[in-house]
mmCIF file of N, CA and C in Angstrom:
data_model
loop_
_atom_site.group_PDB
_atom_site.id
_atom_site.type_symbol
_atom_site.label_atom_id
_atom_site.label_comp_id
_atom_site.label_asym_id
_atom_site.label_seq_id
_atom_site.Cartn_x
_atom_site.Cartn_y
_atom_site.Cartn_z
ATOM 1 N N MET A 1 114.676 84.099 128.866
ATOM 2 C CA MET A 1 115.407 83.956 127.715
ATOM 3 C C MET A 1 114.008 83.367 126.869
ATOM 4 N N VAL A 2 113.078 82.686 127.385
ATOM 5 C CA VAL A 2 111.892 81.954 126.658
ATOM 6 C C VAL A 2 111.047 83.484 126.398
ATOM 7 N N ALA A 3 110.597 84.196 127.608
ATOM 8 C CA ALA A 3 109.934 85.303 127.330
ATOM 9 C C ALA A 3 110.204 86.357 126.127
ATOM 10 N N TRP A 4 111.618 86.452 126.042
ATOM 11 C CA TRP A 4 112.175 87.235 125.020
ATOM 12 C C TRP A 4 111.714 86.546 123.528
ATOM 13 N N LEU A 5 111.924 85.245 123.714
ATOM 14 C CA LEU A 5 111.772 84.434 122.649
ATOM 15 C C LEU A 5 110.064 84.727 121.945
ATOM 16 N N ILE A 6 109.306 84.627 123.060
ATOM 17 C CA ILE A 6 107.847 84.788 122.829
ATOM 18 C C ILE A 6 107.589 86.243 122.337
ATOM 19 N N ASN A 7 108.206 87.234 123.016
ATOM 20 C CA ASN A 7 107.865 88.412 122.675
ATOM 21 C C ASN A 7 108.368 88.883 121.444
ATOM 22 N N SER A 8 109.546 88.410 120.950
ATOM 23 C CA SER A 8 110.298 88.601 119.308
ATOM 24 C C SER A 8 109.125 88.037 118.516
ATOM 25 N N PHE A 9 108.628 86.739 119.005
ATOM 26 C CA PHE A 9 107.687 85.837 118.043
ATOM 27 C C PHE A 9 106.523 86.744 117.751
ATOM 28 N N MET A 10 105.895 87.403 118.952
ATOM 29 C CA MET A 10 104.824 88.146 118.689
ATOM 30 C C MET A 10 105.073 89.400 118.048
ATOM 31 N N TRP A 11 105.913 89.994 118.074
ATOM 32 C CA TRP A 11 106.495 91.240 117.235
ATOM 33 C C TRP A 11 106.610 90.938 115.729
ATOM 34 N N TYR A 12 106.837 89.977 115.460
ATOM 35 C CA TYR A 12 107.155 89.112 113.977
ATOM 36 C C TYR A 12 105.958 88.972 113.580
ATOM 37 N N CYS A 13 104.810 88.383 114.458
ATOM 38 C CA CYS A 13 103.560 88.231 114.035
ATOM 39 C C CYS A 13 102.659 89.347 113.696
ATOM 40 N N THR A 14 102.936 90.240 114.472
ATOM 41 C CA THR A 14 101.691 91.508 114.496
ATOM 42 C C THR A 14 101.684 92.330 113.122
ATOM 43 N N VAL A 15 100.468 92.667 112.405
ATOM 44 C CA VAL A 15 100.052 93.270 111.310
ATOM 45 C C VAL A 15 100.504 94.694 111.341
ATOM 46 N N PRO A 16 101.434 95.372 110.878
ATOM 47 C CA PRO A 16 101.541 96.750 110.801
ATOM 48 C C PRO A 16 99.826 97.288 110.438
ATOM 49 N N GLN A 17 99.841 98.412 110.738
ATOM 50 C CA GLN A 17 98.465 99.648 110.397
ATOM 51 C C GLN A 17 98.987 99.558 108.867
ATOM 52 N N LEU A 18 97.782 99.382 108.174
ATOM 53 C CA LEU A 18 98.153 99.773 106.671
ATOM 54 C C LEU A 18 96.788 100.857 106.196
ATOM 55 N N HIS A 19 97.615 101.663 105.608
ATOM 56 C CA HIS A 19 96.689 102.983 105.142
ATOM 57 C C HIS A 19 96.493 102.949 103.555
ATOM 58 N N PRO A 20 95.539 103.157 102.975
ATOM 59 C CA PRO A 20 95.111 102.754 101.710
ATOM 60 C C PRO A 20 96.089 104.206 100.887
ATOM 61 N N ILE A 21 96.224 103.508 99.678
ATOM 62 C CA ILE A 21 97.145 104.492 98.917
ATOM 63 C C ILE A 21 96.416 105.603 98.607
ATOM 64 N N SER A 22 95.102 105.701 98.280
ATOM 65 C CA SER A 22 94.346 106.509 98.050
ATOM 66 C C SER A 22 94.248 107.525 99.076
ATOM 67 N N VAL A 23 94.805 107.598 100.274
ATOM 68 C CA VAL A 23 94.749 108.511 101.481
ATOM 69 C C VAL A 23 96.252 109.332 101.326
ATOM 70 N N MET A 24 97.124 109.011 100.127
ATOM 71 C CA MET A 24 98.305 109.648 99.663
ATOM 72 C C MET A 24 98.243 110.413 98.611
ATOM 73 N N VAL A 25 97.103 110.690 98.037
ATOM 74 C CA VAL A 25 96.993 111.490 96.930
ATOM 75 C C VAL A 25 96.578 113.033 97.305
ATOM 76 N N PRO A 26 97.319 113.865 97.053
ATOM 77 C CA PRO A 26 96.960 115.385 97.573
ATOM 78 C C PRO A 26 95.504 115.725 96.731
ATOM 79 N N ASN A 27 94.799 116.458 97.449
ATOM 80 C CA ASN A 27 93.451 116.964 96.964
ATOM 81 C C ASN A 27 93.752 118.252 96.205
ATOM 82 N N ASN A 28 94.839 119.145 96.385
ATOM 83 C CA ASN A 28 94.981 120.359 95.419
ATOM 84 C C ASN A 28 95.843 120.211 94.208
ATOM 85 N N THR A 29 95.646 119.216 93.429
ATOM 86 C CA THR A 29 96.504 119.044 92.178
ATOM 87 C C THR A 29 96.367 119.977 91.260
ATOM 88 N N MET A 30 95.462 120.482 91.100
ATOM 89 C CA MET A 30 94.834 121.289 90.037
ATOM 90 C C MET A 30 93.938 122.532 90.001
ATOM 91 N N THR A 31 94.225 123.578 89.343
ATOM 92 C CA THR A 31 93.696 124.894 89.431
ATOM 93 C C THR A 31 91.946 125.058 89.879
ATOM 94 N N SER A 32 91.517 124.511 88.348
ATOM 95 C CA SER A 32 90.271 124.181 88.308
ATOM 96 C C SER A 32 89.726 123.020 89.309
ATOM 97 N N SER A 33 88.368 123.778 89.760
ATOM 98 C CA SER A 33 87.910 122.626 90.811
ATOM 99 C C SER A 33 87.277 121.504 90.369
ATOM 100 N N SER A 34 86.420 121.695 89.268
ATOM 101 C CA SER A 34 85.691 120.591 88.643
ATOM 102 C C SER A 34 86.875 119.697 88.196
ATOM 103 N N MET A 35 88.149 120.238 87.625
ATOM 104 C CA MET A 35 89.132 119.156 86.942
ATOM 105 C C MET A 35 89.940 118.547 88.218
ATOM 106 N N LYS A 36 89.896 119.284 89.323
ATOM 107 C CA LYS A 36 90.456 118.843 90.710
ATOM 108 C C LYS A 36 89.646 117.633 90.998
ATOM 109 N N SER A 37 88.515 117.844 91.085
ATOM 110 C CA SER A 37 87.730 116.684 91.818
ATOM 111 C C SER A 37 87.569 115.423 90.839
ATOM 112 N N SER A 38 87.520 115.926 89.231
ATOM 113 C CA SER A 38 87.451 114.604 88.647
ATOM 114 C C SER A 38 88.951 113.769 88.804
ATOM 115 N N LEU A 39 90.094 114.638 88.493
ATOM 116 C CA LEU A 39 91.160 113.449 88.695
ATOM 117 C C LEU A 39 91.404 113.220 89.977
ATOM 118 N N SER A 40 91.160 113.735 90.829
ATOM 119 C CA SER A 40 91.674 113.340 92.249
ATOM 120 C C SER A 40 90.636 111.922 92.539
ATOM 121 N N HIS A 41 89.254 112.409 92.080
ATOM 122 C CA HIS A 41 88.655 110.967 92.322
ATOM 123 C C HIS A 41 88.845 109.703 91.210
ATOM 124 N N SER A 42 89.485 110.212 90.049
ATOM 125 C CA SER A 42 89.718 108.859 89.304
ATOM 126 C C SER A 42 91.032 108.406 89.750
ATOM 127 N N VAL A 43 92.289 109.167 90.107
ATOM 128 C CA VAL A 43 93.411 108.483 90.713
ATOM 129 C C VAL A 43 93.144 108.224 92.042
ATOM 130 N N ARG A 44 92.101 107.957 93.038
ATOM 131 C CA ARG A 44 91.942 107.923 93.984
ATOM 132 C C ARG A 44 91.282 106.477 94.066
ATOM 133 N N ARG A 45 90.403 106.497 92.713
ATOM 134 C CA ARG A 45 89.456 104.857 92.594
ATOM 135 C C ARG A 45 90.574 103.825 91.880
ATOM 136 N N ALA A 46 91.485 104.780 90.940
ATOM 137 C CA ALA A 46 92.596 103.715 90.799
ATOM 138 C C ALA A 46 93.544 103.087 91.887
ATOM 139 N N ALA A 47 93.796 104.056 92.797
ATOM 140 C CA ALA A 47 94.623 103.372 93.710
ATOM 141 C C ALA A 47 94.010 102.681 94.610
ATOM 142 N N SER A 48 92.657 102.840 94.899
ATOM 143 C CA SER A 48 91.904 102.118 95.536
ATOM 144 C C SER A 48 91.907 100.687 94.845
ATOM 145 N N SER A 49 91.632 100.519 93.695
ATOM 146 C CA SER A 49 91.439 99.211 93.159
ATOM 147 C C SER A 49 92.849 98.695 93.048
ATOM 148 N N LEU A 50 93.921 99.096 92.950
ATOM 149 C CA LEU A 50 95.247 98.508 93.044
ATOM 150 C C LEU A 50 95.433 97.959 94.175
ATOM 151 N N ASP A 51 94.829 98.746 95.478
ATOM 152 C CA ASP A 51 95.226 98.459 96.792
ATOM 153 C C ASP A 51 94.444 96.710 97.227
ATOM 154 N N VAL A 52 93.165 96.934 96.582
ATOM 155 C CA VAL A 52 92.355 95.793 96.869
ATOM 156 C C VAL A 52 92.937 94.568 96.005
ATOM 157 N N VAL A 53 93.551 94.857 94.719
ATOM 158 C CA VAL A 53 93.969 93.855 94.260
ATOM 159 C C VAL A 53 95.269 93.118 95.133
ATOM 160 N N SER A 54 96.239 94.325 95.459
ATOM 161 C CA SER A 54 97.484 93.821 95.850
ATOM 162 C C SER A 54 97.195 92.851 97.460
ATOM 163 N N ILE A 55 96.163 93.356 98.166
ATOM 164 C CA ILE A 55 95.575 92.953 99.327
ATOM 165 C C ILE A 55 95.292 91.275 99.084
ATOM 166 N N ARG A 56 94.220 91.198 98.223
ATOM 167 C CA ARG A 56 93.570 90.175 97.695
ATOM 168 C C ARG A 56 95.029 88.876 97.313
ATOM 169 N N LEU A 57 95.893 89.429 96.602
ATOM 170 C CA LEU A 57 97.168 88.779 96.039
ATOM 171 C C LEU A 57 97.904 88.015 97.616
ATOM 172 N N GLY A 58 98.080 89.188 98.318
ATOM 173 C CA GLY A 58 99.161 88.870 99.425
ATOM 174 C C GLY A 58 97.781 87.693 100.529
ATOM 175 N N VAL A 59 96.857 88.010 100.455
ATOM 176 C CA VAL A 59 96.092 86.968 101.245
ATOM 177 C C VAL A 59 96.123 85.439 100.487
ATOM 178 N N LEU A 60 96.004 85.733 99.011
ATOM 179 C CA LEU A 60 95.935 84.310 98.324
ATOM 180 C C LEU A 60 97.274 83.516 98.429
ATOM 181 N N LEU A 61 98.435 84.487 98.478
ATOM 182 C CA LEU A 61 100.093 83.728 98.550
ATOM 183 C C LEU A 61 100.235 83.311 100.157
ATOM 184 N N ARG A 62 99.456 84.046 101.024
ATOM 185 C CA ARG A 62 99.961 83.674 102.616
ATOM 186 C C ARG A 62 98.934 82.481 102.993
ATOM 187 N N ARG A 63 97.659 82.526 102.396
ATOM 188 C CA ARG A 63 96.874 81.197 102.456
ATOM 189 C C ARG A 63 97.083 80.125 101.856
ATOM 190 N N TYR A 64 97.668 80.014 100.626
ATOM 191 C CA TYR A 64 97.790 78.933 99.731
ATOM 192 C C TYR A 64 99.561 78.740 99.741
ATOM 193 N N PRO A 65 100.155 77.795 100.128
ATOM 194 C CA PRO A 65 101.484 77.649 100.053
ATOM 195 C C PRO A 65 101.932 77.046 98.856
ATOM 196 N N TYR A 66 101.180 76.224 97.849
ATOM 197 C CA TYR A 66 101.497 75.714 96.658
ATOM 198 C C TYR A 66 101.247 77.172 95.597
ATOM 199 N N ALA A 67 100.467 77.968 95.756
ATOM 200 C CA ALA A 67 100.549 79.274 94.938
ATOM 201 C C ALA A 67 101.787 80.028 95.043
ATOM 202 N N ARG A 68 102.197 79.726 96.486
ATOM 203 C CA ARG A 68 103.621 80.678 96.521
ATOM 204 C C ARG A 68 104.825 80.009 95.659
ATOM 205 N N LEU A 69 104.842 78.679 96.016
ATOM 206 C CA LEU A 69 105.755 77.631 95.364
ATOM 207 C C LEU A 69 105.566 77.805 93.700
ATOM 208 N N PHE A 70 104.554 77.780 93.216
ATOM 209 C CA PHE A 70 104.002 78.020 91.931
ATOM 210 C C PHE A 70 104.538 79.426 91.315
ATOM 211 N N LEU A 71 104.495 80.275 91.851
ATOM 212 C CA LEU A 71 105.106 81.615 91.742
ATOM 213 C C LEU A 71 106.485 81.659 91.817
ATOM 214 N N LEU A 72 107.206 80.947 92.764
ATOM 215 C CA LEU A 72 108.690 80.973 92.650
ATOM 216 C C LEU A 72 109.463 80.292 91.617
ATOM 217 N N GLY A 73 108.716 79.328 91.338
ATOM 218 C CA GLY A 73 108.850 78.160 90.408
ATOM 219 C C GLY A 73 108.952 79.052 88.799
ATOM 220 N N TYR A 74 107.765 79.681 88.491
ATOM 221 C CA TYR A 74 107.688 80.520 87.502
ATOM 222 C C TYR A 74 108.673 81.835 87.579
ATOM 223 N N GLY A 75 108.837 82.420 88.460
ATOM 224 C CA GLY A 75 109.728 83.482 88.544
ATOM 225 C C GLY A 75 111.227 82.899 88.017
ATOM 226 N N VAL A 76 111.419 81.645 88.765
ATOM 227 C CA VAL A 76 112.989 81.090 88.162
ATOM 228 C C VAL A 76 113.151 80.582 86.989
ATOM 229 N N LEU A 77 111.845 79.688 86.434
ATOM 230 C CA LEU A 77 111.760 79.072 85.046
ATOM 231 C C LEU A 77 111.934 80.429 83.892
ATOM 232 N N LEU A 78 111.251 81.415 84.178
ATOM 233 C CA LEU A 78 111.283 82.859 83.604
ATOM 234 C C LEU A 78 112.418 83.367 83.294
ATOM 235 N N HIS A 79 113.281 83.392 84.603
ATOM 236 C CA HIS A 79 114.611 83.985 84.543
ATOM 237 C C HIS A 79 115.424 83.000 83.771
ATOM 238 N N LEU A 80 115.409 81.577 83.662
ATOM 239 C CA LEU A 80 116.325 80.988 83.303
ATOM 240 C C LEU A 80 115.846 80.989 81.718
ATOM 241 N N TRP A 81 114.940 81.008 81.418
ATOM 242 C CA TRP A 81 114.448 81.130 79.922
ATOM 243 C C TRP A 81 115.151 82.111 79.348
ATOM 244 N N VAL A 82 114.871 83.448 80.076
ATOM 245 C CA VAL A 82 115.356 84.736 79.407
ATOM 246 C C VAL A 82 116.935 84.826 79.475
ATOM 247 N N MET A 83 117.743 84.264 80.230
ATOM 248 C CA MET A 83 119.293 84.186 80.253
ATOM 249 C C MET A 83 119.714 83.214 79.077
ATOM 250 N N ILE A 84 118.760 82.098 79.034
ATOM 251 C CA ILE A 84 119.109 81.095 77.707
ATOM 252 C C ILE A 84 118.922 81.771 76.371
ATOM 253 N N VAL A 85 117.926 82.601 76.215
ATOM 254 C CA VAL A 85 117.471 83.582 75.219
ATOM 255 C C VAL A 85 118.717 84.427 74.764
ATOM 256 N N LEU A 86 118.957 85.261 75.831
ATOM 257 C CA LEU A 86 120.350 86.318 75.353
ATOM 258 C C LEU A 86 121.406 85.515 75.274
ATOM 259 N N LEU A 87 121.770 84.627 75.878
ATOM 260 C CA LEU A 87 122.915 83.827 75.729
ATOM 261 C C LEU A 87 123.187 83.295 74.655
ATOM 262 N N THR A 88 122.419 82.681 73.826
ATOM 263 C CA THR A 88 122.240 82.161 72.820
ATOM 264 C C THR A 88 122.006 82.732 71.478
ATOM 265 N N TYR A 89 121.491 84.310 71.564
ATOM 266 C CA TYR A 89 121.103 84.655 70.717
ATOM 267 C C TYR A 89 122.265 85.536 69.981
ATOM 268 N N SER A 90 122.096 84.832 68.455
ATOM 269 C CA SER A 90 123.163 85.477 67.384
ATOM 270 C C SER A 90 122.360 86.402 66.440
ATOM 271 N N PRO A 91 122.675 87.644 66.580
ATOM 272 C CA PRO A 91 121.969 88.538 65.507
ATOM 273 C C PRO A 91 122.506 88.165 64.329
ATOM 274 N N GLU A 92 121.741 88.773 63.038
ATOM 275 C CA GLU A 92 122.265 88.435 61.613
ATOM 276 C C GLU A 92 123.406 89.653 61.083
ATOM 277 N N VAL A 93 124.260 89.214 60.247
ATOM 278 C CA VAL A 93 125.169 90.299 60.169
ATOM 279 C C VAL A 93 124.831 90.132 58.450
ATOM 280 N N HIS A 94 124.531 91.464 58.330
ATOM 281 C CA HIS A 94 124.484 91.809 56.721
ATOM 282 C C HIS A 94 125.514 92.221 56.259
ATOM 283 N N GLN A 95 125.962 92.515 54.787
ATOM 284 C CA GLN A 95 126.908 92.536 54.019
ATOM 285 C C GLN A 95 126.373 94.281 53.404
ATOM 286 N N LEU A 96 127.367 95.292 53.473
ATOM 287 C CA LEU A 96 126.944 96.558 52.686
ATOM 288 C C LEU A 96 127.024 96.376 51.618
ATOM 289 N N ASP A 97 127.636 95.371 50.508
ATOM 290 C CA ASP A 97 127.263 95.675 49.145
ATOM 291 C C ASP A 97 126.692 94.517 49.108
ATOM 292 N N PRO A 98 125.469 94.432 48.490
ATOM 293 C CA PRO A 98 124.601 93.089 48.178
ATOM 294 C C PRO A 98 125.010 92.349 47.118
ATOM 295 N N HIS A 99 126.303 92.618 45.842
ATOM 296 C CA HIS A 99 126.698 92.031 44.906
ATOM 297 C C HIS A 99 127.814 91.266 45.689
ATOM 298 N N SER A 100 128.209 91.458 46.593
ATOM 299 C CA SER A 100 129.503 90.613 46.731
ATOM 300 C C SER A 100 129.277 89.230 47.659
#
């Protein structure tokens, strides 16, 4: 029983093999080779920078529990605010005849 529990915990704690997003960008997207290389290079660079930002954000949220609590609280407050605005909003009603 204890060995099963330890193995389950170790499986839960292992980090899966991550591949960058830029690997998923196909090389032959355009017919012209110069356009292909420039488009592919810019898409790969954008995907790589998005990868770096998301990894840094994940490390930050994993390392600082107060950041996780802040993000959770921010999301809850934002949802409550949007719900209050949507439920209390009453649109103006204009009459068709301005003289009446």
